[in-house]
Short mmCIF file of N, CA and C in Angstrom, two decimals:
data_model
loop_
_atom_site.label_atom_id
_atom_site.label_comp_id
_atom_site.label_asym_id
_atom_site.label_seq_id
_atom_site.Cartn_x
_atom_site.Cartn_y
_atom_site.Cartn_z
N MET L 16 146.55 98.79 140.65
CA MET L 16 145.92 97.89 141.59
C MET L 16 145.48 96.58 140.94
N PRO L 17 145.21 96.55 139.64
CA PRO L 17 144.88 95.25 139.04
C PRO L 17 146.01 94.23 139.21
N GLN L 18 147.27 94.69 139.16
CA GLN L 18 148.39 93.76 139.34
C GLN L 18 148.38 93.18 140.75
N ILE L 19 148.05 94.02 141.72
CA ILE L 19 147.97 93.56 143.12
C ILE L 19 146.84 92.56 143.26
N GLU L 20 145.71 92.85 142.65
CA GLU L 20 144.57 91.94 142.70
C GLU L 20 144.91 90.60 142.07
N ASN L 21 145.57 90.63 140.91
CA ASN L 21 145.93 89.39 140.23
C ASN L 21 146.89 88.55 141.07
N ALA L 22 147.86 89.20 141.71
CA ALA L 22 148.81 88.48 142.56
C ALA L 22 148.08 87.85 143.75
N ALA L 23 147.18 88.59 144.35
CA ALA L 23 146.41 88.06 145.48
C ALA L 23 145.51 86.91 145.03
N ASP L 24 144.93 87.04 143.85
CA ASP L 24 144.08 85.97 143.32
C ASP L 24 144.85 84.66 143.20
N GLN L 25 146.10 84.73 142.76
CA GLN L 25 146.92 83.51 142.64
C GLN L 25 147.13 82.86 144.01
N ARG L 26 147.36 83.68 145.02
CA ARG L 26 147.54 83.15 146.38
C ARG L 26 146.24 82.52 146.87
N TYR L 27 145.10 83.18 146.63
CA TYR L 27 143.82 82.61 147.03
C TYR L 27 143.58 81.28 146.32
N ARG L 28 143.91 81.23 145.03
CA ARG L 28 143.69 80.00 144.26
C ARG L 28 144.56 78.85 144.80
N ARG L 29 145.82 79.15 145.16
CA ARG L 29 146.72 78.11 145.70
C ARG L 29 146.20 77.52 147.01
N THR L 30 145.44 78.31 147.75
CA THR L 30 144.92 77.82 149.03
C THR L 30 143.50 77.26 148.92
N GLY L 31 143.01 77.13 147.67
CA GLY L 31 141.71 76.52 147.46
C GLY L 31 140.53 77.46 147.58
N LEU L 32 140.79 78.76 147.59
CA LEU L 32 139.70 79.74 147.71
C LEU L 32 139.28 80.27 146.34
N ASP L 33 138.97 79.34 145.43
CA ASP L 33 138.55 79.74 144.09
C ASP L 33 137.30 80.61 144.11
N LEU L 34 136.45 80.43 145.10
CA LEU L 34 135.25 81.25 145.21
C LEU L 34 135.60 82.73 145.30
N VAL L 35 136.67 83.04 146.03
CA VAL L 35 137.11 84.43 146.16
C VAL L 35 137.61 84.95 144.81
N VAL L 36 138.38 84.13 144.11
CA VAL L 36 138.94 84.53 142.82
C VAL L 36 137.84 84.77 141.80
N ASP L 37 136.79 83.97 141.84
CA ASP L 37 135.73 84.05 140.85
C ASP L 37 134.72 85.17 141.11
N MET L 38 134.86 85.87 142.22
CA MET L 38 133.95 86.98 142.51
C MET L 38 134.23 88.13 141.55
N PRO L 39 133.20 88.75 140.99
CA PRO L 39 133.43 89.82 140.03
C PRO L 39 133.94 91.10 140.71
N HIS L 40 135.01 91.65 140.19
CA HIS L 40 135.54 92.93 140.63
C HIS L 40 135.97 93.70 139.39
N SER L 41 135.97 94.99 139.49
CA SER L 41 136.35 95.80 138.35
C SER L 41 136.99 97.10 138.81
N LEU L 42 137.66 97.75 137.88
CA LEU L 42 138.21 99.07 138.17
C LEU L 42 137.10 100.04 138.53
N ALA L 43 135.95 99.88 137.91
CA ALA L 43 134.82 100.76 138.21
C ALA L 43 134.38 100.62 139.67
N SER L 44 134.40 99.39 140.20
CA SER L 44 134.00 99.22 141.60
C SER L 44 135.04 99.80 142.54
N LEU L 45 136.32 99.71 142.16
CA LEU L 45 137.37 100.33 142.97
C LEU L 45 137.23 101.85 142.95
N GLU L 46 136.96 102.40 141.79
CA GLU L 46 136.78 103.87 141.68
C GLU L 46 135.56 104.33 142.46
N ALA L 47 134.48 103.58 142.39
CA ALA L 47 133.28 103.93 143.15
C ALA L 47 133.57 103.89 144.65
N GLY L 48 134.31 102.88 145.07
CA GLY L 48 134.70 102.80 146.48
C GLY L 48 135.58 103.96 146.90
N ARG L 49 136.50 104.35 146.03
CA ARG L 49 137.38 105.49 146.32
C ARG L 49 136.57 106.76 146.50
N ARG L 50 135.62 106.97 145.61
CA ARG L 50 134.79 108.19 145.70
C ARG L 50 133.97 108.22 146.99
N ARG L 51 133.57 107.06 147.47
CA ARG L 51 132.74 106.97 148.68
C ARG L 51 133.58 106.87 149.96
N GLY L 52 134.92 106.86 149.82
CA GLY L 52 135.78 106.75 150.98
C GLY L 52 135.87 105.34 151.53
N LEU L 53 135.56 104.35 150.69
CA LEU L 53 135.54 102.96 151.14
C LEU L 53 136.69 102.13 150.57
N LEU L 54 137.62 102.79 149.89
CA LEU L 54 138.81 102.11 149.36
C LEU L 54 140.01 102.60 150.15
N TRP L 55 140.62 101.69 150.87
CA TRP L 55 141.78 102.03 151.68
C TRP L 55 143.00 101.39 151.04
N VAL L 56 144.07 102.16 150.90
CA VAL L 56 145.27 101.71 150.20
C VAL L 56 146.44 101.66 151.17
N ALA L 57 147.20 100.57 151.11
CA ALA L 57 148.42 100.42 151.90
C ALA L 57 149.61 100.73 151.01
N THR L 58 150.56 101.50 151.53
CA THR L 58 151.74 101.85 150.75
C THR L 58 153.01 101.40 151.48
N SER L 59 154.05 101.20 150.69
CA SER L 59 155.35 100.84 151.23
C SER L 59 156.03 102.10 151.77
N PRO L 60 157.16 101.94 152.46
CA PRO L 60 157.90 103.12 152.91
C PRO L 60 158.32 104.04 151.75
N ARG L 61 158.39 103.50 150.54
CA ARG L 61 158.72 104.32 149.36
C ARG L 61 157.47 104.84 148.66
N ASN L 62 156.34 104.74 149.35
CA ASN L 62 155.06 105.27 148.88
C ASN L 62 154.54 104.57 147.62
N ARG L 63 154.79 103.28 147.51
CA ARG L 63 154.24 102.49 146.40
C ARG L 63 153.08 101.67 146.94
N VAL L 64 152.05 101.58 146.15
CA VAL L 64 150.86 100.82 146.58
C VAL L 64 151.23 99.34 146.65
N VAL L 65 150.98 98.71 147.81
CA VAL L 65 151.29 97.30 148.02
C VAL L 65 150.05 96.48 148.37
N GLY L 66 148.94 97.15 148.58
CA GLY L 66 147.72 96.44 148.91
C GLY L 66 146.54 97.40 149.04
N PHE L 67 145.37 96.81 149.10
CA PHE L 67 144.18 97.64 149.27
C PHE L 67 143.04 96.81 149.84
N VAL L 68 142.11 97.50 150.44
CA VAL L 68 140.88 96.87 150.91
C VAL L 68 139.71 97.73 150.43
N LEU L 69 138.71 97.08 149.89
CA LEU L 69 137.49 97.74 149.45
C LEU L 69 136.39 97.36 150.42
N MET L 70 135.84 98.33 151.08
CA MET L 70 134.79 98.10 152.06
C MET L 70 133.42 98.27 151.42
N GLU L 71 132.42 97.74 152.07
CA GLU L 71 131.03 97.90 151.65
C GLU L 71 130.20 98.11 152.91
N ILE L 72 129.23 98.98 152.81
CA ILE L 72 128.33 99.22 153.95
C ILE L 72 127.01 98.51 153.67
N LYS L 73 126.65 97.60 154.57
CA LYS L 73 125.37 96.87 154.45
C LYS L 73 124.66 96.99 155.79
N GLY L 74 123.48 97.55 155.76
CA GLY L 74 122.69 97.67 156.99
C GLY L 74 123.40 98.44 158.08
N GLY L 75 124.19 99.43 157.69
CA GLY L 75 124.90 100.26 158.66
C GLY L 75 126.17 99.62 159.22
N THR L 76 126.56 98.46 158.68
CA THR L 76 127.75 97.77 159.13
C THR L 76 128.77 97.72 158.00
N ALA L 77 130.05 97.96 158.32
CA ALA L 77 131.12 97.89 157.32
C ALA L 77 131.56 96.44 157.14
N TRP L 78 131.70 96.03 155.89
CA TRP L 78 132.15 94.68 155.54
C TRP L 78 133.32 94.80 154.58
N ILE L 79 134.24 93.84 154.65
CA ILE L 79 135.32 93.79 153.66
C ILE L 79 134.77 93.13 152.40
N GLU L 80 134.76 93.88 151.33
CA GLU L 80 134.31 93.37 150.03
C GLU L 80 135.48 92.71 149.31
N GLN L 81 136.65 93.31 149.40
CA GLN L 81 137.82 92.78 148.71
C GLN L 81 139.08 93.17 149.49
N LEU L 82 139.99 92.23 149.60
CA LEU L 82 141.28 92.46 150.25
C LEU L 82 142.36 91.88 149.36
N SER L 83 143.29 92.71 148.90
CA SER L 83 144.36 92.25 148.02
C SER L 83 145.66 92.91 148.47
N VAL L 84 146.69 92.08 148.65
CA VAL L 84 148.00 92.55 149.11
C VAL L 84 149.08 91.78 148.37
N LEU L 85 150.15 92.45 147.99
CA LEU L 85 151.27 91.77 147.35
C LEU L 85 151.90 90.77 148.32
N ASP L 86 152.40 89.65 147.82
CA ASP L 86 152.97 88.60 148.66
C ASP L 86 154.01 89.12 149.64
N ARG L 87 154.89 89.96 149.18
CA ARG L 87 155.98 90.45 150.04
C ARG L 87 155.47 91.19 151.26
N TRP L 88 154.31 91.77 151.18
CA TRP L 88 153.78 92.60 152.26
C TRP L 88 152.73 91.87 153.08
#
């Protein structure tokens, strides 16, 4: 997933969304999200990971914390 995140970061940077790129993310936060059921993964028809979304719950409301998808998808 770090490769997917890096590819998405380049797309965000090209569109002027440096703020998104500069937000801290880590494998630990992805793993914590996975354990809590807040990491959703998109796969290709060949079952390869092509994107993911990390959710966060704030005040009982779900928010997108991170969204990263490969360009092709």
